[in-house]
């Protein structure tokens, strides 16, 4: 089942069910008004939403054309957005370029920060750039949405709490980030609103590509019209989503609608597959030549993230954004 949120529904959007081929959508507000309501009452409404999804495929329900420009991020806002760094190949490059060792427990204890979740950018909405000196960067990630997760949940238990999967562009301001980290008090100004794919999907939509904790497909990144990365999301992953969820729930309950991100999807063989953020490429340049030459984003730049299934069809639709001034 594929779900999305029309912008016309107010702050939380209006829920629609999307056809598998992303050609049309059907109004689902008669079942439940928003995705936020759906995830909070998942056991009750999911079967009826699935019935609507089935009717779309058989042509037994009225539909509207699929239009990403009319869609918000699936959850236009959420009670909680926590992002990890599950691909340590990315973190190793960042640390090496800075001349800093990895934490001693980096391979056993996940890293996670809590981002701003009161408003997300739509999947094809522009990315505002108020100051080019801030070091605007994109980050291609996978994200999951949970139902209610109890405190103390184990990784094995966490698998059943993953209800939806989507793509993410976790936008970062790299030159704002470093002085924030020096303070030792985490990200805030350096992490503006993120964007998510037009469509989120239930795990069964991924078929064998979903293992219960990871997506075994490449994430395609196109920067300024050229392929920048074709990085496999299932490889070189130190922490699966159940690990991240259990880590987040160690000392607190997670409310339904919590979004958990993987961090930048990264492979060890970056020379062959590319990268999913500018910072990673800059770190590679710094390690090899002592200087980063790749610039950060400026107004007019474009970034696109997409994931294709084994049938070469888009699964989540594409995050397709342009940087604009101001």
mmCIF file of C-alpha atoms in Angstrom:
data_model
loop_
_atom_site.group_PDB
_atom_site.id
_atom_site.type_symbol
_atom_site.label_atom_id
_atom_site.label_comp_id
_atom_site.label_asym_id
_atom_site.label_seq_id
_atom_site.Cartn_x
_atom_site.Cartn_y
_atom_site.Cartn_z
ATOM 1 C CA UNK A 1 0.000 0.000 0.000
ATOM 2 C CA UNK A 2 1.216 3.477 -0.902
ATOM 3 C CA UNK A 3 0.067 6.596 0.937
ATOM 4 C CA UNK A 4 0.541 10.341 0.487
ATOM 5 C CA UNK A 5 -0.768 13.678 1.778
ATOM 6 C CA UNK A 6 -2.325 16.389 -0.347
ATOM 7 C CA UNK A 7 -1.284 19.912 0.637
ATOM 8 C CA UNK A 8 -4.918 21.024 0.410
ATOM 9 C CA UNK A 9 -5.740 19.367 3.713
ATOM 10 C CA UNK A 10 -4.240 21.995 6.029
ATOM 11 C CA UNK A 11 -1.205 21.554 8.261
ATOM 12 C CA UNK A 12 -1.442 17.764 8.340
ATOM 13 C CA UNK A 13 -2.506 17.355 4.721
ATOM 14 C CA UNK A 14 -5.352 15.214 3.366
ATOM 15 C CA UNK A 15 -4.755 11.478 3.103
ATOM 16 C CA UNK A 16 -4.768 9.784 -0.289
ATOM 17 C CA UNK A 17 -3.956 6.233 -1.352
ATOM 18 C CA UNK A 18 -1.621 6.047 -4.354
ATOM 19 C CA UNK A 19 -1.601 3.478 -7.156
ATOM 20 C CA UNK A 20 1.384 1.142 -7.330
ATOM 21 C CA UNK A 21 2.551 2.694 -10.602
ATOM 22 C CA UNK A 22 2.226 6.240 -9.177
ATOM 23 C CA UNK A 23 -0.229 7.230 -11.899
ATOM 24 C CA UNK A 24 -3.236 8.180 -9.760
ATOM 25 C CA UNK A 25 -4.501 8.706 -6.221
ATOM 26 C CA UNK A 26 -7.797 8.144 -4.427
ATOM 27 C CA UNK A 27 -9.243 10.267 -1.640
ATOM 28 C CA UNK A 28 -8.966 8.401 1.667
ATOM 29 C CA UNK A 29 -10.324 11.086 3.991
ATOM 30 C CA UNK A 30 -13.605 9.204 4.299
ATOM 31 C CA UNK A 31 -11.648 6.474 6.074
ATOM 32 C CA UNK A 32 -9.393 8.719 8.135
ATOM 33 C CA UNK A 33 -8.569 12.387 7.430
ATOM 34 C CA UNK A 34 -4.764 12.412 7.616
ATOM 35 C CA UNK A 35 -1.762 10.105 7.696
ATOM 36 C CA UNK A 36 -1.175 11.256 11.251
ATOM 37 C CA UNK A 37 -4.635 9.963 12.194
ATOM 38 C CA UNK A 38 -4.008 6.763 10.247
ATOM 39 C CA UNK A 39 -0.760 5.898 11.989
ATOM 40 C CA UNK A 40 -2.277 6.628 15.401
ATOM 41 C CA UNK A 41 -5.131 4.198 14.656
ATOM 42 C CA UNK A 42 -3.258 1.823 12.366
ATOM 43 C CA UNK A 43 -4.788 -1.473 13.460
ATOM 44 C CA UNK A 44 -8.296 -0.126 12.897
ATOM 45 C CA UNK A 45 -7.858 1.750 9.609
ATOM 46 C CA UNK A 46 -5.072 -0.107 7.738
ATOM 47 C CA UNK A 47 -7.340 -2.920 6.483
ATOM 48 C CA UNK A 48 -9.847 -0.427 5.059
ATOM 49 C CA UNK A 49 -7.077 1.627 3.456
ATOM 50 C CA UNK A 50 -5.760 -1.599 1.899
ATOM 51 C CA UNK A 51 -9.215 -2.302 0.468
ATOM 52 C CA UNK A 52 -9.149 1.132 -1.162
ATOM 53 C CA UNK A 53 -5.667 0.424 -2.528
ATOM 54 C CA UNK A 54 -6.966 -2.815 -4.058
ATOM 55 C CA UNK A 55 -9.871 -0.980 -5.706
ATOM 56 C CA UNK A 56 -7.454 1.490 -7.287
ATOM 57 C CA UNK A 57 -5.603 -1.385 -8.955
ATOM 58 C CA UNK A 58 -8.833 -2.913 -10.299
ATOM 59 C CA UNK A 59 -10.264 0.443 -11.415
ATOM 60 C CA UNK A 60 -13.234 0.210 -9.063
ATOM 61 C CA UNK A 61 -12.891 3.626 -7.457
ATOM 62 C CA UNK A 62 -12.739 7.233 -8.627
ATOM 63 C CA UNK A 63 -9.199 8.592 -8.811
ATOM 64 C CA UNK A 64 -7.267 11.766 -9.547
ATOM 65 C CA UNK A 65 -3.968 12.096 -11.424
ATOM 66 C CA UNK A 66 -0.831 11.717 -9.329
ATOM 67 C CA UNK A 67 0.874 15.115 -9.049
ATOM 68 C CA UNK A 68 3.929 15.479 -6.777
ATOM 69 C CA UNK A 69 3.553 19.270 -6.813
ATOM 70 C CA UNK A 70 0.246 18.885 -4.974
ATOM 71 C CA UNK A 71 1.752 16.667 -2.288
ATOM 72 C CA UNK A 72 3.323 17.532 1.043
ATOM 73 C CA UNK A 73 5.796 15.189 2.686
ATOM 74 C CA UNK A 74 3.726 12.136 3.748
ATOM 75 C CA UNK A 75 3.732 13.455 7.316
ATOM 76 C CA UNK A 76 3.805 17.255 6.847
ATOM 77 C CA UNK A 77 4.731 17.460 10.517
ATOM 78 C CA UNK A 78 5.404 14.842 13.161
ATOM 79 C CA UNK A 79 5.631 14.616 16.930
ATOM 80 C CA UNK A 80 9.157 13.228 16.645
ATOM 81 C CA UNK A 81 11.932 13.003 14.026
ATOM 82 C CA UNK A 82 15.114 11.240 15.109
ATOM 83 C CA UNK A 83 17.958 10.708 12.672
ATOM 84 C CA UNK A 84 20.787 8.224 13.033
ATOM 85 C CA UNK A 85 24.171 7.570 11.469
ATOM 86 C CA UNK A 86 23.749 3.915 10.611
ATOM 87 C CA UNK A 87 26.280 3.870 7.769
ATOM 88 C CA UNK A 88 29.617 4.122 9.528
ATOM 89 C CA UNK A 89 31.478 4.348 6.204
ATOM 90 C CA UNK A 90 30.152 7.905 6.027
ATOM 91 C CA UNK A 91 31.095 8.728 9.606
ATOM 92 C CA UNK A 92 34.590 7.258 9.199
ATOM 93 C CA UNK A 93 35.269 9.586 6.257
ATOM 94 C CA UNK A 94 34.029 12.608 8.192
ATOM 95 C CA UNK A 95 36.147 11.758 11.238
ATOM 96 C CA UNK A 96 39.237 10.875 9.209
ATOM 97 C CA UNK A 97 39.126 14.171 7.333
ATOM 98 C CA UNK A 98 38.986 15.988 10.677
ATOM 99 C CA UNK A 99 41.789 13.867 12.122
ATOM 100 C CA UNK A 100 39.442 12.536 14.807
ATOM 101 C CA UNK A 101 39.082 8.911 15.903
ATOM 102 C CA UNK A 102 35.754 7.118 15.843
ATOM 103 C CA UNK A 103 34.115 6.658 19.267
ATOM 104 C CA UNK A 104 35.199 3.426 20.919
ATOM 105 C CA UNK A 105 31.631 2.092 20.998
ATOM 106 C CA UNK A 106 30.673 3.288 17.497
ATOM 107 C CA UNK A 107 29.988 -0.219 16.191
ATOM 108 C CA UNK A 108 27.830 -1.276 19.129
ATOM 109 C CA UNK A 109 25.991 1.886 20.201
ATOM 110 C CA UNK A 110 24.033 3.796 17.524
ATOM 111 C CA UNK A 111 24.318 7.544 17.100
ATOM 112 C CA UNK A 112 21.016 9.428 17.011
ATOM 113 C CA UNK A 113 19.959 13.065 17.198
ATOM 114 C CA UNK A 114 16.514 14.609 17.494
ATOM 115 C CA UNK A 115 15.668 16.925 14.602
ATOM 116 C CA UNK A 116 12.991 19.554 14.125
ATOM 117 C CA UNK A 117 9.670 17.936 13.246
ATOM 118 C CA UNK A 118 7.145 20.766 13.465
ATOM 119 C CA UNK A 119 7.217 21.215 9.691
ATOM 120 C CA UNK A 120 8.795 19.428 6.714
ATOM 121 C CA UNK A 121 9.383 20.648 3.148
ATOM 122 C CA UNK A 122 7.302 19.100 0.379
ATOM 123 C CA UNK A 123 9.040 16.596 -1.919
ATOM 124 C CA UNK A 124 9.293 18.992 -4.862
ATOM 125 C CA UNK A 125 9.234 22.263 -2.930
ATOM 126 C CA UNK A 126 12.240 24.596 -3.232
ATOM 127 C CA UNK A 127 15.059 24.560 -0.699
ATOM 128 C CA UNK A 128 15.581 28.103 0.620
ATOM 129 C CA UNK A 129 19.150 29.390 0.793
ATOM 130 C CA UNK A 130 19.409 32.490 2.958
ATOM 131 C CA UNK A 131 23.204 32.600 2.932
ATOM 132 C CA UNK A 132 25.585 30.682 0.643
ATOM 133 C CA UNK A 133 28.253 30.896 3.365
ATOM 134 C CA UNK A 134 26.216 28.487 5.495
ATOM 135 C CA UNK A 135 27.343 25.472 3.439
ATOM 136 C CA UNK A 136 24.012 24.100 2.196
ATOM 137 C CA UNK A 137 24.146 20.335 1.628
ATOM 138 C CA UNK A 138 21.743 17.504 0.774
ATOM 139 C CA UNK A 139 21.723 14.082 2.451
ATOM 140 C CA UNK A 140 19.967 11.081 0.901
ATOM 141 C CA UNK A 141 18.488 8.739 3.482
ATOM 142 C CA UNK A 142 15.876 6.067 4.164
ATOM 143 C CA UNK A 143 13.311 6.698 6.903
ATOM 144 C CA UNK A 144 10.627 4.663 8.645
ATOM 145 C CA UNK A 145 7.459 5.648 10.484
ATOM 146 C CA UNK A 146 6.464 3.733 13.614
ATOM 147 C CA UNK A 147 3.293 3.175 15.543
ATOM 148 C CA UNK A 148 3.412 3.440 19.353
ATOM 149 C CA UNK A 149 6.688 1.936 20.601
ATOM 150 C CA UNK A 150 6.967 1.104 24.316
ATOM 151 C CA UNK A 151 9.995 2.114 26.344
ATOM 152 C CA UNK A 152 12.499 -0.717 26.586
ATOM 153 C CA UNK A 153 11.490 -2.237 23.264
ATOM 154 C CA UNK A 154 14.073 -4.715 21.944
ATOM 155 C CA UNK A 155 15.316 -4.704 18.327
ATOM 156 C CA UNK A 156 13.386 -7.924 17.654
ATOM 157 C CA UNK A 157 10.194 -6.366 19.017
ATOM 158 C CA UNK A 158 10.846 -3.150 17.101
ATOM 159 C CA UNK A 159 10.419 -4.872 13.723
ATOM 160 C CA UNK A 160 6.652 -5.085 14.167
ATOM 161 C CA UNK A 161 6.425 -1.368 14.922
ATOM 162 C CA UNK A 162 7.725 -0.294 11.488
ATOM 163 C CA UNK A 163 4.583 0.583 9.535
ATOM 164 C CA UNK A 164 5.789 2.828 6.697
ATOM 165 C CA UNK A 165 8.984 3.492 4.755
ATOM 166 C CA UNK A 166 10.027 6.568 2.740
ATOM 167 C CA UNK A 167 13.019 8.484 1.411
ATOM 168 C CA UNK A 168 14.471 11.594 3.031
ATOM 169 C CA UNK A 169 16.553 14.604 2.105
ATOM 170 C CA UNK A 170 18.022 15.599 5.453
ATOM 171 C CA UNK A 171 19.181 19.115 4.582
ATOM 172 C CA UNK A 172 22.271 20.326 6.437
ATOM 173 C CA UNK A 173 24.164 23.603 6.829
ATOM 174 C CA UNK A 174 27.741 22.393 7.152
ATOM 175 C CA UNK A 175 29.428 25.669 8.075
ATOM 176 C CA UNK A 176 26.808 26.316 10.751
ATOM 177 C CA UNK A 177 27.184 22.765 12.037
ATOM 178 C CA UNK A 178 30.821 22.822 13.125
ATOM 179 C CA UNK A 179 30.553 25.677 15.678
ATOM 180 C CA UNK A 180 27.380 24.069 17.018
ATOM 181 C CA UNK A 181 29.142 20.739 17.554
ATOM 182 C CA UNK A 182 32.067 22.463 19.275
ATOM 183 C CA UNK A 183 29.593 23.616 21.922
ATOM 184 C CA UNK A 184 28.853 19.949 22.642
ATOM 185 C CA UNK A 185 25.107 20.494 22.616
ATOM 186 C CA UNK A 186 24.024 18.947 19.330
ATOM 187 C CA UNK A 187 22.434 20.174 16.104
ATOM 188 C CA UNK A 188 19.865 22.951 15.952
ATOM 189 C CA UNK A 189 20.468 25.843 13.546
ATOM 190 C CA UNK A 190 22.494 23.596 11.235
ATOM 191 C CA UNK A 191 19.508 21.307 10.615
ATOM 192 C CA UNK A 192 16.686 23.166 8.845
ATOM 193 C CA UNK A 193 13.490 21.433 7.706
ATOM 194 C CA UNK A 194 13.966 18.083 5.979
ATOM 195 C CA UNK A 195 12.019 16.798 2.962
ATOM 196 C CA UNK A 196 10.563 13.332 2.406
ATOM 197 C CA UNK A 197 9.493 11.424 -0.683
ATOM 198 C CA UNK A 198 6.031 12.106 -2.134
ATOM 199 C CA UNK A 199 4.896 8.610 -1.173
ATOM 200 C CA UNK A 200 5.451 6.339 1.819
ATOM 201 C CA UNK A 201 4.867 2.611 1.508
ATOM 202 C CA UNK A 202 4.053 -0.320 3.714
ATOM 203 C CA UNK A 203 6.952 -2.787 3.985
ATOM 204 C CA UNK A 204 5.200 -5.422 1.844
ATOM 205 C CA UNK A 205 5.425 -3.082 -1.166
ATOM 206 C CA UNK A 206 9.185 -3.687 -1.198
ATOM 207 C CA UNK A 207 8.832 -7.455 -1.471
ATOM 208 C CA UNK A 208 12.108 -9.317 -1.016
ATOM 209 C CA UNK A 209 14.012 -6.008 -0.950
ATOM 210 C CA UNK A 210 12.774 -5.488 2.635
ATOM 211 C CA UNK A 211 14.415 -7.752 5.201
ATOM 212 C CA UNK A 212 12.614 -6.407 8.248
ATOM 213 C CA UNK A 213 15.365 -3.927 9.006
ATOM 214 C CA UNK A 214 16.926 -2.655 5.782
ATOM 215 C CA UNK A 215 16.073 -1.860 2.167
ATOM 216 C CA UNK A 216 18.201 -3.864 -0.270
ATOM 217 C CA UNK A 217 18.057 -1.474 -3.211
ATOM 218 C CA UNK A 218 20.242 1.384 -4.512
ATOM 219 C CA UNK A 219 19.356 4.987 -3.751
ATOM 220 C CA UNK A 220 19.784 7.065 -6.910
ATOM 221 C CA UNK A 221 21.048 10.632 -6.505
ATOM 222 C CA UNK A 222 21.060 13.120 -9.392
ATOM 223 C CA UNK A 223 22.726 16.475 -8.714
ATOM 224 C CA UNK A 224 22.368 19.262 -11.274
ATOM 225 C CA UNK A 225 21.166 16.769 -13.867
ATOM 226 C CA UNK A 226 24.050 14.302 -13.487
ATOM 227 C CA UNK A 227 24.162 11.051 -11.552
ATOM 228 C CA UNK A 228 25.998 11.700 -8.299
ATOM 229 C CA UNK A 229 25.388 8.451 -6.487
ATOM 230 C CA UNK A 230 23.963 4.959 -6.916
ATOM 231 C CA UNK A 231 24.577 3.820 -3.373
ATOM 232 C CA UNK A 232 23.136 0.520 -2.137
ATOM 233 C CA UNK A 233 21.013 1.061 0.952
ATOM 234 C CA UNK A 234 21.355 -2.548 2.107
ATOM 235 C CA UNK A 235 25.157 -2.685 2.113
ATOM 236 C CA UNK A 236 27.631 -1.441 4.728
ATOM 237 C CA UNK A 237 24.797 -0.804 7.159
ATOM 238 C CA UNK A 238 26.025 -1.173 10.741
ATOM 239 C CA UNK A 239 22.662 -0.571 12.442
ATOM 240 C CA UNK A 240 19.328 -1.687 11.016
ATOM 241 C CA UNK A 241 16.117 0.205 11.717
ATOM 242 C CA UNK A 242 15.070 -2.061 14.628
ATOM 243 C CA UNK A 243 18.426 -1.246 16.275
ATOM 244 C CA UNK A 244 17.805 2.490 15.864
ATOM 245 C CA UNK A 245 14.242 2.225 17.155
ATOM 246 C CA UNK A 246 15.295 0.221 20.213
ATOM 247 C CA UNK A 247 18.049 2.764 20.887
ATOM 248 C CA UNK A 248 15.557 5.645 20.689
ATOM 249 C CA UNK A 249 13.098 3.816 22.947
ATOM 250 C CA UNK A 250 15.625 2.861 25.608
ATOM 251 C CA UNK A 251 14.458 5.551 28.036
ATOM 252 C CA UNK A 252 11.164 6.784 26.557
ATOM 253 C CA UNK A 253 8.035 5.695 24.741
ATOM 254 C CA UNK A 254 7.882 6.654 21.056
ATOM 255 C CA UNK A 255 4.511 8.002 19.988
ATOM 256 C CA UNK A 256 2.817 6.786 16.829
ATOM 257 C CA UNK A 257 4.063 8.829 13.901
ATOM 258 C CA UNK A 258 7.673 8.908 15.082
ATOM 259 C CA UNK A 259 10.056 9.100 12.116
ATOM 260 C CA UNK A 260 13.444 7.383 12.360
ATOM 261 C CA UNK A 261 16.110 8.149 9.738
ATOM 262 C CA UNK A 262 19.073 6.031 8.683
ATOM 263 C CA UNK A 263 21.544 8.847 8.203
ATOM 264 C CA UNK A 264 23.343 9.358 4.893
ATOM 265 C CA UNK A 265 23.293 6.154 2.847
ATOM 266 C CA UNK A 266 26.951 5.352 2.217
ATOM 267 C CA UNK A 267 29.044 2.466 0.859
ATOM 268 C CA UNK A 268 32.695 1.680 1.465
ATOM 269 C CA UNK A 269 33.362 1.538 -2.312
ATOM 270 C CA UNK A 270 32.436 5.194 -2.801
ATOM 271 C CA UNK A 271 34.782 5.523 -5.769
ATOM 272 C CA UNK A 272 32.516 3.134 -7.681
ATOM 273 C CA UNK A 273 29.042 4.083 -6.427
ATOM 274 C CA UNK A 274 29.395 7.783 -5.574
ATOM 275 C CA UNK A 275 27.916 9.577 -2.582
ATOM 276 C CA UNK A 276 24.628 10.885 -1.235
ATOM 277 C CA UNK A 277 25.888 14.193 0.134
ATOM 278 C CA UNK A 278 28.412 16.856 -0.814
ATOM 279 C CA UNK A 279 30.220 16.654 2.524
ATOM 280 C CA UNK A 280 31.222 13.061 1.897
ATOM 281 C CA UNK A 281 32.811 13.945 -1.424
ATOM 282 C CA UNK A 282 34.557 16.913 0.193
ATOM 283 C CA UNK A 283 35.918 14.633 2.924
ATOM 284 C CA UNK A 284 37.323 12.251 0.296
ATOM 285 C CA UNK A 285 38.995 15.194 -1.462
ATOM 286 C CA UNK A 286 40.450 16.448 1.816
ATOM 287 C CA UNK A 287 41.860 13.018 2.694
ATOM 288 C CA UNK A 288 43.469 12.600 -0.738
ATOM 289 C CA UNK A 289 44.699 16.090 -1.571
ATOM 290 C CA UNK A 290 44.471 18.046 1.671
ATOM 291 C CA UNK A 291 41.774 20.332 0.282
ATOM 292 C CA UNK A 292 38.056 20.084 -0.502
ATOM 293 C CA UNK A 293 37.223 21.481 -3.941
ATOM 294 C CA UNK A 294 33.551 20.545 -4.317
ATOM 295 C CA UNK A 295 31.413 23.561 -3.447
ATOM 296 C CA UNK A 296 28.225 23.465 -1.418
ATOM 297 C CA UNK A 297 24.822 24.170 -2.938
ATOM 298 C CA UNK A 298 23.817 27.544 -4.326
ATOM 299 C CA UNK A 299 20.593 28.992 -5.772
ATOM 300 C CA UNK A 300 19.788 27.276 -9.050
ATOM 301 C CA UNK A 301 21.228 23.887 -8.058
ATOM 302 C CA UNK A 302 18.910 20.874 -8.260
ATOM 303 C CA UNK A 303 18.865 17.615 -6.313
ATOM 304 C CA UNK A 304 16.823 14.457 -6.955
ATOM 305 C CA UNK A 305 16.532 11.235 -4.930
ATOM 306 C CA UNK A 306 14.695 8.151 -6.144
ATOM 307 C CA UNK A 307 14.620 4.396 -5.604
ATOM 308 C CA UNK A 308 13.557 1.912 -8.276
ATOM 309 C CA UNK A 309 12.192 -1.565 -7.689
ATOM 310 C CA UNK A 310 13.238 -4.707 -9.507
ATOM 311 C CA UNK A 311 10.695 -3.776 -12.203
ATOM 312 C CA UNK A 312 12.552 -0.447 -12.697
ATOM 313 C CA UNK A 313 9.501 1.463 -11.492
ATOM 314 C CA UNK A 314 9.776 4.245 -8.923
ATOM 315 C CA UNK A 315 8.724 3.029 -5.484
ATOM 316 C CA UNK A 316 8.386 6.237 -3.476
ATOM 317 C CA UNK A 317 8.272 8.836 -6.231
ATOM 318 C CA UNK A 318 11.139 11.306 -6.381
ATOM 319 C CA UNK A 319 12.336 14.023 -4.056
ATOM 320 C CA UNK A 320 13.112 16.642 -6.723
ATOM 321 C CA UNK A 321 14.119 20.053 -5.388
ATOM 322 C CA UNK A 322 15.698 23.287 -6.555
ATOM 323 C CA UNK A 323 17.658 25.690 -4.353
ATOM 324 C CA UNK A 324 16.271 29.231 -4.322
ATOM 325 C CA UNK A 325 17.583 32.433 -2.787
ATOM 326 C CA UNK A 326 15.939 33.705 0.390
#
